[in-house]
Amino acid sequence: MRVLVTGGAGFIGSQVVDGLVERGHEVWVFDDLSSGRREFVNTRARLVVGNLADPLAVDRCIAEFRPEIVDHHAAQIDVRQSVTDPIHDAHTNVLGSLGLLLSCTRHGVRKVIYASTGGAIYGEGRSRPATEDHPVNPEAPYGASKHAVEHYLYIWKLLHGLDYTVLRYPNVFGPRQNPHGEAGVNAIFIGMMLEGKHPRVFGTGVQVRDYLFVSDVVEANVMAIDKGSGEILNVGTGVGTSVLDIVRTLNRILGTTLEPIFEAARAGEVQRIYLDATKAKQVLGWAPRVSFEEGLRRTVEWHKVDVRDARH
């Protein structure tokens, strides 16, 4: 099929592109390269540089390519930036996505696969692991903007027949994640600890998240090409891992004894959430394959190579 991946030069999106190309799909990438990297884009995919918040650029891309599927990863993903600048967050995540949906209906797209968030949409986990029926009470504008698009997808299917599958991600980690960014505690800790620096922990470090290796996310996207019509699905491990667990595991992998430096907790961050992915197994046949520690080992090895390449 012809598949357009928005955000396809980014950490997750670029690896979704790889998975789609490997399975024989024709893939285009739409990305503004603000956080993605051109070298991450598969050489068998075509890159179109453009901003999700520019509806004319989005429409030109879709009109030319005429994709059957749009896999939508482009977004403002920084929770803390959404707190300080909620208008920018909504402009990108809500209005940008609305422009995308308008172009999809205008040019005959069959289905949208939407990368949503299970880590930020539910707020504090009242019941854990959280199912898709858990109350939606985001504690930062980022969670609210991502959730709003889920409603628009339902409406677009109702009014225009545009099919969709929503995948609610937990905290995804793995190769290509930026160790200098604001999102991705695993990558940030790896980057610091490889340099012999003590990891900075905001709050007590006992806050618990669901960490899913990126290759498992890729599989969920590939499966959603022809399954999961009109469904909202958690993809996660069902296991909570604390920030201090990450530090301990990385010390074990790296052979270090770097103790964390504790700093004040930050606004808008959920303390305890992990996801029940039973429905994804029933609907897609999906289940996570890579353990947390094995995923960390693979990520460490990638960062070591990336650092060496950067020095040369």
PDB file of C-alpha atoms in Angstrom:
ATOM      1  CA  MET A   1       0.000   0.000   0.000  1.00  0.00           C
ATOM      2  CA  ARG A   2       0.920   3.678  -0.221  1.00  0.00           C
ATOM      3  CA  VAL A   3       1.529   4.906   3.328  1.00  0.00           C
ATOM      4  CA  LEU A   4       2.333   8.446   4.444  1.00  0.00           C
ATOM      5  CA  VAL A   5       4.076   8.661   7.817  1.00  0.00           C
ATOM      6  CA  THR A   6       3.899  12.103   9.417  1.00  0.00           C
ATOM      7  CA  GLY A   7       6.793  12.640  11.799  1.00  0.00           C
ATOM      8  CA  GLY A   8       8.585   9.896   9.901  1.00  0.00           C
ATOM      9  CA  ALA A   9      12.071  11.330  10.515  1.00  0.00           C
ATOM     10  CA  GLY A  10      11.623  11.144  14.276  1.00  0.00           C
ATOM     11  CA  PHE A  11      12.590   8.568  16.858  1.00  0.00           C
ATOM     12  CA  ILE A  12       9.456   6.407  16.590  1.00  0.00           C
ATOM     13  CA  GLY A  13       8.164   7.446  13.170  1.00  0.00           C
ATOM     14  CA  SER A  14      11.405   6.664  11.331  1.00  0.00           C
ATOM     15  CA  GLN A  15      11.397   3.126  12.690  1.00  0.00           C
ATOM     16  CA  VAL A  16       7.757   2.695  11.714  1.00  0.00           C
ATOM     17  CA  VAL A  17       8.857   3.734   8.214  1.00  0.00           C
ATOM     18  CA  ASP A  18      11.560   1.051   8.280  1.00  0.00           C
ATOM     19  CA  GLY A  19       9.015  -1.575   9.305  1.00  0.00           C
ATOM     20  CA  LEU A  20       6.608  -0.571   6.542  1.00  0.00           C
ATOM     21  CA  VAL A  21       9.305  -0.462   3.846  1.00  0.00           C
ATOM     22  CA  GLU A  22      10.590  -3.885   4.899  1.00  0.00           C
ATOM     23  CA  ARG A  23       7.089  -5.268   4.340  1.00  0.00           C
ATOM     24  CA  GLY A  24       6.891  -3.905   0.814  1.00  0.00           C
ATOM     25  CA  HIS A  25       4.796  -0.774   1.292  1.00  0.00           C
ATOM     26  CA  GLU A  26       5.485   2.409  -0.670  1.00  0.00           C
ATOM     27  CA  VAL A  27       6.243   5.040   1.958  1.00  0.00           C
ATOM     28  CA  TRP A  28       6.500   8.812   1.995  1.00  0.00           C
ATOM     29  CA  VAL A  29       7.584  10.816   5.037  1.00  0.00           C
ATOM     30  CA  PHE A  30       6.245  14.251   5.994  1.00  0.00           C
ATOM     31  CA  ASP A  31       8.431  15.910   8.636  1.00  0.00           C
ATOM     32  CA  ASP A  32       9.707  19.398   9.426  1.00  0.00           C
ATOM     33  CA  LEU A  33      13.005  18.020  10.812  1.00  0.00           C
ATOM     34  CA  SER A  34      12.613  20.134  13.964  1.00  0.00           C
ATOM     35  CA  SER A  35      13.430  17.102  16.091  1.00  0.00           C
ATOM     36  CA  GLY A  36      13.740  14.339  13.498  1.00  0.00           C
ATOM     37  CA  ARG A  37      16.919  13.679  11.558  1.00  0.00           C
ATOM     38  CA  ARG A  38      17.205  13.380   7.806  1.00  0.00           C
ATOM     39  CA  GLU A  39      19.627  10.450   8.170  1.00  0.00           C
ATOM     40  CA  PHE A  40      16.966   8.460  10.047  1.00  0.00           C
ATOM     41  CA  VAL A  41      14.728   8.370   6.958  1.00  0.00           C
ATOM     42  CA  ASN A  42      14.881   5.081   5.087  1.00  0.00           C
ATOM     43  CA  THR A  43      16.574   5.509   1.716  1.00  0.00           C
ATOM     44  CA  ARG A  44      13.644   3.701   0.063  1.00  0.00           C
ATOM     45  CA  ALA A  45      11.161   6.264   1.405  1.00  0.00           C
ATOM     46  CA  ARG A  46      10.667   9.774   0.008  1.00  0.00           C
ATOM     47  CA  LEU A  47      11.037  12.682   2.438  1.00  0.00           C
ATOM     48  CA  VAL A  48       8.816  15.744   2.086  1.00  0.00           C
ATOM     49  CA  VAL A  49       9.937  18.548   4.415  1.00  0.00           C
ATOM     50  CA  GLY A  50       6.971  20.429   5.827  1.00  0.00           C
ATOM     51  CA  ASN A  51       5.230  21.470   9.027  1.00  0.00           C
ATOM     52  CA  LEU A  52       2.068  19.795  10.301  1.00  0.00           C
ATOM     53  CA  ALA A  53       0.744  23.228  11.298  1.00  0.00           C
ATOM     54  CA  ASP A  54       0.916  24.355   7.634  1.00  0.00           C
ATOM     55  CA  PRO A  55      -2.291  22.975   6.057  1.00  0.00           C
ATOM     56  CA  LEU A  56      -1.232  23.924   2.527  1.00  0.00           C
ATOM     57  CA  ALA A  57       2.025  21.960   2.811  1.00  0.00           C
ATOM     58  CA  VAL A  58       0.136  18.977   4.239  1.00  0.00           C
ATOM     59  CA  ASP A  59      -2.436  19.128   1.446  1.00  0.00           C
ATOM     60  CA  ARG A  60       0.172  19.380  -1.314  1.00  0.00           C
ATOM     61  CA  CYS A  61       1.920  16.278  -0.001  1.00  0.00           C
ATOM     62  CA  ILE A  62      -1.259  14.202   0.250  1.00  0.00           C
ATOM     63  CA  ALA A  63      -2.579  15.428  -3.099  1.00  0.00           C
ATOM     64  CA  GLU A  64       0.634  14.375  -4.857  1.00  0.00           C
ATOM     65  CA  PHE A  65       1.164  11.022  -3.134  1.00  0.00           C
ATOM     66  CA  ARG A  66      -2.487   9.951  -2.735  1.00  0.00           C
ATOM     67  CA  PRO A  67      -1.765   7.593   0.175  1.00  0.00           C
ATOM     68  CA  GLU A  68      -4.195   4.881   1.161  1.00  0.00           C
ATOM     69  CA  ILE A  69      -3.000   4.996   4.779  1.00  0.00           C
ATOM     70  CA  VAL A  70      -1.737   7.909   6.876  1.00  0.00           C
ATOM     71  CA  ASP A  71       0.282   6.901   9.940  1.00  0.00           C
ATOM     72  CA  HIS A  72       0.191  10.053  12.040  1.00  0.00           C
ATOM     73  CA  HIS A  73       3.135  10.588  14.401  1.00  0.00           C
ATOM     74  CA  ALA A  74       3.925  14.281  13.869  1.00  0.00           C
ATOM     75  CA  ALA A  75       3.239  16.177  17.099  1.00  0.00           C
ATOM     76  CA  GLN A  76       4.429  18.528  19.790  1.00  0.00           C
ATOM     77  CA  ILE A  77       5.456  15.889  22.371  1.00  0.00           C
ATOM     78  CA  ASP A  78       7.021  17.870  25.201  1.00  0.00           C
ATOM     79  CA  VAL A  79       4.726  17.671  28.244  1.00  0.00           C
ATOM     80  CA  ARG A  80       6.463  20.538  30.022  1.00  0.00           C
ATOM     81  CA  GLN A  81       6.347  22.784  26.954  1.00  0.00           C
ATOM     82  CA  SER A  82       2.611  22.100  26.730  1.00  0.00           C
ATOM     83  CA  VAL A  83       2.278  23.453  30.275  1.00  0.00           C
ATOM     84  CA  THR A  84       4.215  26.639  29.530  1.00  0.00           C
ATOM     85  CA  ASP A  85       2.817  27.179  26.010  1.00  0.00           C
ATOM     86  CA  PRO A  86      -0.529  25.366  25.646  1.00  0.00           C
ATOM     87  CA  ILE A  87      -1.506  27.447  22.607  1.00  0.00           C
ATOM     88  CA  HIS A  88       1.471  26.181  20.608  1.00  0.00           C
ATOM     89  CA  ASP A  89       0.712  22.641  21.773  1.00  0.00           C
ATOM     90  CA  ALA A  90      -2.914  22.850  20.593  1.00  0.00           C
ATOM     91  CA  HIS A  91      -1.977  24.643  17.369  1.00  0.00           C
ATOM     92  CA  THR A  92       0.267  21.751  16.369  1.00  0.00           C
ATOM     93  CA  ASN A  93      -1.507  18.744  17.851  1.00  0.00           C
ATOM     94  CA  VAL A  94      -5.158  19.745  17.369  1.00  0.00           C
ATOM     95  CA  LEU A  95      -5.305  22.243  14.498  1.00  0.00           C
ATOM     96  CA  GLY A  96      -2.469  20.556  12.629  1.00  0.00           C
ATOM     97  CA  SER A  97      -4.214  17.203  12.898  1.00  0.00           C
ATOM     98  CA  LEU A  98      -7.521  18.735  11.789  1.00  0.00           C
ATOM     99  CA  GLY A  99      -5.855  20.080   8.667  1.00  0.00           C
ATOM    100  CA  LEU A 100      -4.472  16.611   8.046  1.00  0.00           C
ATOM    101  CA  LEU A 101      -7.918  15.023   8.407  1.00  0.00           C
ATOM    102  CA  LEU A 102      -9.429  17.533   5.988  1.00  0.00           C
ATOM    103  CA  SER A 103      -6.783  16.623   3.412  1.00  0.00           C
ATOM    104  CA  CYS A 104      -7.374  12.920   4.031  1.00  0.00           C
ATOM    105  CA  THR A 105     -11.060  13.210   3.160  1.00  0.00           C
ATOM    106  CA  ARG A 106     -10.338  15.554   0.249  1.00  0.00           C
ATOM    107  CA  HIS A 107      -7.906  13.118  -1.400  1.00  0.00           C
ATOM    108  CA  GLY A 108      -9.414   9.700  -0.692  1.00  0.00           C
ATOM    109  CA  VAL A 109      -7.265   8.384   2.165  1.00  0.00           C
ATOM    110  CA  ARG A 110      -8.768   5.150   3.481  1.00  0.00           C
ATOM    111  CA  LYS A 111      -7.453   5.025   7.040  1.00  0.00           C
ATOM    112  CA  VAL A 112      -5.502   6.956   9.667  1.00  0.00           C
ATOM    113  CA  ILE A 113      -3.341   5.207  12.262  1.00  0.00           C
ATOM    114  CA  TYR A 114      -2.961   7.685  15.103  1.00  0.00           C
ATOM    115  CA  ALA A 115      -0.143   7.694  17.643  1.00  0.00           C
ATOM    116  CA  SER A 116      -1.852   8.803  20.836  1.00  0.00           C
ATOM    117  CA  THR A 117      -0.658   8.656  24.438  1.00  0.00           C
ATOM    118  CA  GLY A 118      -1.604   6.277  27.205  1.00  0.00           C
ATOM    119  CA  GLY A 119       1.123   7.719  29.377  1.00  0.00           C
ATOM    120  CA  ALA A 120      -0.461  11.186  29.557  1.00  0.00           C
ATOM    121  CA  ILE A 121      -4.128  10.756  28.634  1.00  0.00           C
ATOM    122  CA  TYR A 122      -5.397   8.973  31.743  1.00  0.00           C
ATOM    123  CA  GLY A 123      -3.762  11.133  34.384  1.00  0.00           C
ATOM    124  CA  GLU A 124      -2.985   9.334  37.616  1.00  0.00           C
ATOM    125  CA  GLY A 125      -3.744   5.634  37.315  1.00  0.00           C
ATOM    126  CA  ARG A 126      -6.827   5.025  39.471  1.00  0.00           C
ATOM    127  CA  SER A 127      -6.666   1.363  38.541  1.00  0.00           C
ATOM    128  CA  ARG A 128      -3.485  -0.243  37.266  1.00  0.00           C
ATOM    129  CA  PRO A 129      -2.744  -1.443  34.728  1.00  0.00           C
ATOM    130  CA  ALA A 130      -5.118   1.013  33.033  1.00  0.00           C
ATOM    131  CA  THR A 131      -7.497  -0.294  30.387  1.00  0.00           C
ATOM    132  CA  GLU A 132      -8.947   1.808  27.577  1.00  0.00           C
ATOM    133  CA  ASP A 133     -12.037   2.361  29.766  1.00  0.00           C
ATOM    134  CA  HIS A 134     -10.007   4.128  32.461  1.00  0.00           C
ATOM    135  CA  PRO A 135     -11.269   7.712  33.054  1.00  0.00           C
ATOM    136  CA  VAL A 136      -9.515  10.245  30.831  1.00  0.00           C
ATOM    137  CA  ASN A 137      -8.164  12.982  33.099  1.00  0.00           C
ATOM    138  CA  PRO A 138      -4.927  14.342  31.602  1.00  0.00           C
ATOM    139  CA  GLU A 139      -2.828  16.479  33.903  1.00  0.00           C
ATOM    140  CA  ALA A 140      -1.095  18.491  31.179  1.00  0.00           C
ATOM    141  CA  PRO A 141      -2.296  20.182  27.969  1.00  0.00           C
ATOM    142  CA  TYR A 142      -0.313  17.639  25.925  1.00  0.00           C
ATOM    143  CA  GLY A 143      -2.586  14.808  27.075  1.00  0.00           C
ATOM    144  CA  ALA A 144      -5.666  16.922  26.370  1.00  0.00           C
ATOM    145  CA  SER A 145      -4.552  17.840  22.841  1.00  0.00           C
ATOM    146  CA  LYS A 146      -3.701  14.251  21.934  1.00  0.00           C
ATOM    147  CA  HIS A 147      -7.047  13.057  23.307  1.00  0.00           C
ATOM    148  CA  ALA A 148      -9.001  15.718  21.395  1.00  0.00           C
ATOM    149  CA  VAL A 149      -7.836  14.243  18.094  1.00  0.00           C
ATOM    150  CA  GLU A 150      -9.237  10.843  19.091  1.00  0.00           C
ATOM    151  CA  HIS A 151     -12.700  12.458  19.190  1.00  0.00           C
ATOM    152  CA  TYR A 152     -12.169  14.085  15.794  1.00  0.00           C
ATOM    153  CA  LEU A 153     -11.204  10.710  14.333  1.00  0.00           C
ATOM    154  CA  TYR A 154     -14.471   9.234  15.604  1.00  0.00           C
ATOM    155  CA  ILE A 155     -16.401  12.141  14.068  1.00  0.00           C
ATOM    156  CA  TRP A 156     -14.547  11.864  10.737  1.00  0.00           C
ATOM    157  CA  LYS A 157     -15.410   8.170  10.509  1.00  0.00           C
ATOM    158  CA  LEU A 158     -19.026   8.958  11.340  1.00  0.00           C
ATOM    159  CA  LEU A 159     -19.377  11.850   8.890  1.00  0.00           C
ATOM    160  CA  HIS A 160     -16.895  10.991   6.131  1.00  0.00           C
ATOM    161  CA  GLY A 161     -16.187   7.255   6.397  1.00  0.00           C
ATOM    162  CA  LEU A 162     -12.471   7.751   7.154  1.00  0.00           C
ATOM    163  CA  ASP A 163     -11.371   4.672   9.062  1.00  0.00           C
ATOM    164  CA  TYR A 164      -8.898   4.856  11.947  1.00  0.00           C
ATOM    165  CA  THR A 165      -7.037   2.964  14.627  1.00  0.00           C
ATOM    166  CA  VAL A 166      -5.787   4.815  17.702  1.00  0.00           C
ATOM    167  CA  LEU A 167      -2.703   3.398  19.398  1.00  0.00           C
ATOM    168  CA  ARG A 168      -2.185   4.755  22.905  1.00  0.00           C
ATOM    169  CA  TYR A 169       1.536   4.574  23.607  1.00  0.00           C
ATOM    170  CA  PRO A 170       3.201   4.364  27.009  1.00  0.00           C
ATOM    171  CA  ASN A 171       6.776   5.691  27.438  1.00  0.00           C
ATOM    172  CA  VAL A 172       8.487   4.400  24.307  1.00  0.00           C
ATOM    173  CA  PHE A 173      12.260   4.034  24.308  1.00  0.00           C
ATOM    174  CA  GLY A 174      15.014   2.704  22.093  1.00  0.00           C
ATOM    175  CA  PRO A 175      17.587   3.631  19.448  1.00  0.00           C
ATOM    176  CA  ARG A 176      17.341   7.089  17.808  1.00  0.00           C
ATOM    177  CA  GLN A 177      15.803   8.708  20.898  1.00  0.00           C
ATOM    178  CA  ASN A 178      17.433  12.050  21.611  1.00  0.00           C
ATOM    179  CA  PRO A 179      19.519  11.998  24.828  1.00  0.00           C
ATOM    180  CA  HIS A 180      19.481  15.800  24.904  1.00  0.00           C
ATOM    181  CA  GLY A 181      15.722  16.245  24.518  1.00  0.00           C
ATOM    182  CA  GLU A 182      12.997  16.812  27.084  1.00  0.00           C
ATOM    183  CA  ALA A 183      11.175  13.551  26.371  1.00  0.00           C
ATOM    184  CA  GLY A 184      12.632  10.116  27.035  1.00  0.00           C
ATOM    185  CA  VAL A 185      14.156   9.575  30.449  1.00  0.00           C
ATOM    186  CA  ASN A 186      15.961   6.399  29.331  1.00  0.00           C
ATOM    187  CA  ALA A 187      17.833   8.180  26.530  1.00  0.00           C
ATOM    188  CA  ILE A 188      18.650  11.144  28.776  1.00  0.00           C
ATOM    189  CA  PHE A 189      20.026   8.886  31.519  1.00  0.00           C
ATOM    190  CA  ILE A 190      22.034   6.820  29.024  1.00  0.00           C
ATOM    191  CA  GLY A 191      23.557   9.955  27.511  1.00  0.00           C
ATOM    192  CA  MET A 192      24.564  11.271  30.936  1.00  0.00           C
ATOM    193  CA  MET A 193      25.793   7.984  32.394  1.00  0.00           C
ATOM    194  CA  LEU A 194      27.907   7.116  29.345  1.00  0.00           C
ATOM    195  CA  GLU A 195      29.734  10.372  30.079  1.00  0.00           C
ATOM    196  CA  GLY A 196      30.155   9.411  33.746  1.00  0.00           C
ATOM    197  CA  LYS A 197      27.591  11.966  34.905  1.00  0.00           C
ATOM    198  CA  HIS A 198      25.067  11.349  37.677  1.00  0.00           C
ATOM    199  CA  PRO A 199      21.473  11.142  36.361  1.00  0.00           C
ATOM    200  CA  ARG A 200      19.132  13.940  37.479  1.00  0.00           C
ATOM    201  CA  VAL A 201      15.892  12.645  38.984  1.00  0.00           C
ATOM    202  CA  PHE A 202      12.956  15.033  39.355  1.00  0.00           C
ATOM    203  CA  GLY A 203      10.940  14.222  42.467  1.00  0.00           C
ATOM    204  CA  THR A 204      11.487  11.092  44.524  1.00  0.00           C
ATOM    205  CA  GLY A 205      12.269   8.700  41.677  1.00  0.00           C
ATOM    206  CA  VAL A 206       9.533   6.281  42.746  1.00  0.00           C
ATOM    207  CA  GLN A 207       7.172   7.542  40.031  1.00  0.00           C
ATOM    208  CA  VAL A 208       6.175   4.572  37.872  1.00  0.00           C
ATOM    209  CA  ARG A 209       5.707   4.361  34.092  1.00  0.00           C
ATOM    210  CA  ASP A 210       5.226   1.718  31.428  1.00  0.00           C
ATOM    211  CA  TYR A 211       8.340   1.521  29.215  1.00  0.00           C
ATOM    212  CA  LEU A 212       7.898  -0.135  25.815  1.00  0.00           C
ATOM    213  CA  PHE A 213      10.728  -0.843  23.378  1.00  0.00           C
ATOM    214  CA  VAL A 214      10.330   0.863  20.014  1.00  0.00           C
ATOM    215  CA  SER A 215      10.386  -2.316  17.879  1.00  0.00           C
ATOM    216  CA  ASP A 216       7.209  -3.455  19.643  1.00  0.00           C
ATOM    217  CA  VAL A 217       5.559  -0.143  18.754  1.00  0.00           C
ATOM    218  CA  VAL A 218       6.542  -0.668  15.117  1.00  0.00           C
ATOM    219  CA  GLU A 219       4.814  -4.056  15.121  1.00  0.00           C
ATOM    220  CA  ALA A 220       1.589  -2.522  16.443  1.00  0.00           C
ATOM    221  CA  ASN A 221       1.591   0.061  13.642  1.00  0.00           C
ATOM    222  CA  VAL A 222       2.221  -2.554  10.964  1.00  0.00           C
ATOM    223  CA  MET A 223      -0.594  -4.737  12.310  1.00  0.00           C
ATOM    224  CA  ALA A 224      -2.985  -1.765  12.362  1.00  0.00           C
ATOM    225  CA  ILE A 225      -2.692  -1.338   8.582  1.00  0.00           C
ATOM    226  CA  ASP A 226      -5.494  -3.854   8.054  1.00  0.00           C
ATOM    227  CA  LYS A 227      -6.832  -4.497  11.562  1.00  0.00           C
ATOM    228  CA  GLY A 228      -8.401  -2.498  14.388  1.00  0.00           C
ATOM    229  CA  SER A 229     -11.054  -0.587  12.438  1.00  0.00           C
ATOM    230  CA  GLY A 230     -12.494   2.190  14.614  1.00  0.00           C
ATOM    231  CA  GLU A 231     -10.638   0.951  17.704  1.00  0.00           C
ATOM    232  CA  ILE A 232      -8.720   2.681  20.486  1.00  0.00           C
ATOM    233  CA  LEU A 233      -5.981   0.377  21.753  1.00  0.00           C
ATOM    234  CA  ASN A 234      -3.418   0.569  24.524  1.00  0.00           C
ATOM    235  CA  VAL A 235      -0.005  -0.759  23.600  1.00  0.00           C
ATOM    236  CA  GLY A 236       2.121  -1.383  26.679  1.00  0.00           C
ATOM    237  CA  THR A 237       3.719  -3.996  28.879  1.00  0.00           C
ATOM    238  CA  GLY A 238       1.309  -3.881  31.816  1.00  0.00           C
ATOM    239  CA  VAL A 239       4.330  -3.528  34.103  1.00  0.00           C
ATOM    240  CA  GLY A 240       5.274  -0.426  36.068  1.00  0.00           C
ATOM    241  CA  THR A 241       8.949   0.556  36.258  1.00  0.00           C
ATOM    242  CA  SER A 242      10.192   3.354  38.501  1.00  0.00           C
ATOM    243  CA  VAL A 243      12.766   5.983  37.588  1.00  0.00           C
ATOM    244  CA  LEU A 244      15.066   4.549  40.255  1.00  0.00           C
ATOM    245  CA  ASP A 245      14.650   1.107  38.631  1.00  0.00           C
ATOM    246  CA  ILE A 246      16.002   2.635  35.414  1.00  0.00           C
ATOM    247  CA  VAL A 247      19.065   4.000  37.208  1.00  0.00           C
ATOM    248  CA  ARG A 248      19.738   0.638  38.875  1.00  0.00           C
ATOM    249  CA  THR A 249      19.343  -1.279  35.606  1.00  0.00           C
ATOM    250  CA  LEU A 250      21.614   1.084  33.695  1.00  0.00           C
ATOM    251  CA  ASN A 251      24.274   0.884  36.402  1.00  0.00           C
ATOM    252  CA  ARG A 252      24.147  -2.895  36.042  1.00  0.00           C
ATOM    253  CA  ILE A 253      24.410  -2.771  32.229  1.00  0.00           C
ATOM    254  CA  LEU A 254      27.167  -0.138  32.193  1.00  0.00           C
ATOM    255  CA  GLY A 255      29.092  -1.536  35.162  1.00  0.00           C
ATOM    256  CA  THR A 256      28.845   1.816  36.962  1.00  0.00           C
ATOM    257  CA  THR A 257      27.721   2.980  40.416  1.00  0.00           C
ATOM    258  CA  LEU A 258      26.363   6.412  39.574  1.00  0.00           C
ATOM    259  CA  GLU A 259      23.871   7.573  42.189  1.00  0.00           C
ATOM    260  CA  PRO A 260      21.082   9.937  41.095  1.00  0.00           C
ATOM    261  CA  ILE A 261      20.936  13.637  41.932  1.00  0.00           C
ATOM    262  CA  PHE A 262      17.441  14.538  43.166  1.00  0.00           C
ATOM    263  CA  GLU A 263      15.745  17.751  42.067  1.00  0.00           C
ATOM    264  CA  ALA A 264      12.288  19.267  42.557  1.00  0.00           C
ATOM    265  CA  ALA A 265       9.323  17.499  40.925  1.00  0.00           C
ATOM    266  CA  ARG A 266       7.970  19.127  37.754  1.00  0.00           C
ATOM    267  CA  ALA A 267       4.411  20.261  37.054  1.00  0.00           C
ATOM    268  CA  GLY A 268       2.147  18.173  34.838  1.00  0.00           C
ATOM    269  CA  GLU A 269       3.932  14.856  35.333  1.00  0.00           C
ATOM    270  CA  VAL A 270       1.869  11.794  36.197  1.00  0.00           C
ATOM    271  CA  GLN A 271       3.251   9.761  39.091  1.00  0.00           C
ATOM    272  CA  ARG A 272       1.884   6.259  38.481  1.00  0.00           C
ATOM    273  CA  ILE A 273       0.566   4.800  35.219  1.00  0.00           C
ATOM    274  CA  TYR A 274       1.017   1.612  33.225  1.00  0.00           C
ATOM    275  CA  LEU A 275      -1.189   0.105  30.551  1.00  0.00           C
ATOM    276  CA  ASP A 276      -3.279  -3.015  30.044  1.00  0.00           C
ATOM    277  CA  ALA A 277      -2.847  -4.100  26.396  1.00  0.00           C
ATOM    278  CA  THR A 278      -5.236  -7.078  26.499  1.00  0.00           C
ATOM    279  CA  LYS A 279      -7.487  -5.477  23.883  1.00  0.00           C
ATOM    280  CA  ALA A 280      -4.568  -4.958  21.471  1.00  0.00           C
ATOM    281  CA  LYS A 281      -3.792  -8.662  21.743  1.00  0.00           C
ATOM    282  CA  GLN A 282      -7.419  -9.558  20.998  1.00  0.00           C
ATOM    283  CA  VAL A 283      -7.866  -7.088  18.115  1.00  0.00           C
ATOM    284  CA  LEU A 284      -4.412  -6.993  16.487  1.00  0.00           C
ATOM    285  CA  GLY A 285      -2.770 -10.141  17.800  1.00  0.00           C
ATOM    286  CA  TRP A 286      -0.128  -7.849  19.317  1.00  0.00           C
ATOM    287  CA  ALA A 287       1.975  -8.431  22.414  1.00  0.00           C
ATOM    288  CA  PRO A 288       5.302  -6.930  23.543  1.00  0.00           C
ATOM    289  CA  ARG A 289       8.329  -9.107  22.817  1.00  0.00           C
ATOM    290  CA  VAL A 290      11.337  -7.181  24.122  1.00  0.00           C
ATOM    291  CA  SER A 291      11.939  -7.050  27.892  1.00  0.00           C
ATOM    292  CA  PHE A 292      12.794  -3.756  29.556  1.00  0.00           C
ATOM    293  CA  GLU A 293      16.388  -4.753  30.343  1.00  0.00           C
ATOM    294  CA  GLU A 294      17.028  -6.182  26.873  1.00  0.00           C
ATOM    295  CA  GLY A 295      15.608  -2.994  25.357  1.00  0.00           C
ATOM    296  CA  LEU A 296      17.921  -0.890  27.507  1.00  0.00           C
ATOM    297  CA  ARG A 297      20.928  -2.992  26.438  1.00  0.00           C
ATOM    298  CA  ARG A 298      20.094  -2.460  22.758  1.00  0.00           C
ATOM    299  CA  THR A 299      19.577   1.257  23.347  1.00  0.00           C
ATOM    300  CA  VAL A 300      22.908   1.620  25.166  1.00  0.00           C
ATOM    301  CA  GLU A 301      24.714  -0.073  22.269  1.00  0.00           C
ATOM    302  CA  TRP A 302      23.086   2.267  19.751  1.00  0.00           C
ATOM    303  CA  HIS A 303      24.027   5.350  21.790  1.00  0.00           C
ATOM    304  CA  LYS A 304      27.641   4.178  22.011  1.00  0.00           C
ATOM    305  CA  VAL A 305      27.820   3.930  18.200  1.00  0.00           C
ATOM    306  CA  ASP A 306      25.974   7.257  17.721  1.00  0.00           C
ATOM    307  CA  VAL A 307      28.413   9.036  20.037  1.00  0.00           C
ATOM    308  CA  ARG A 308      31.411   7.536  18.185  1.00  0.00           C
ATOM    309  CA  ASP A 309      29.942   8.614  14.835  1.00  0.00           C
ATOM    310  CA  ALA A 310      29.323  12.132  16.123  1.00  0.00           C
ATOM    311  CA  ARG A 311      32.950  12.456  17.225  1.00  0.00           C
ATOM    312  CA  HIS A 312      34.142  11.520  13.749  1.00  0.00           C
TER     313      HIS A 312
END
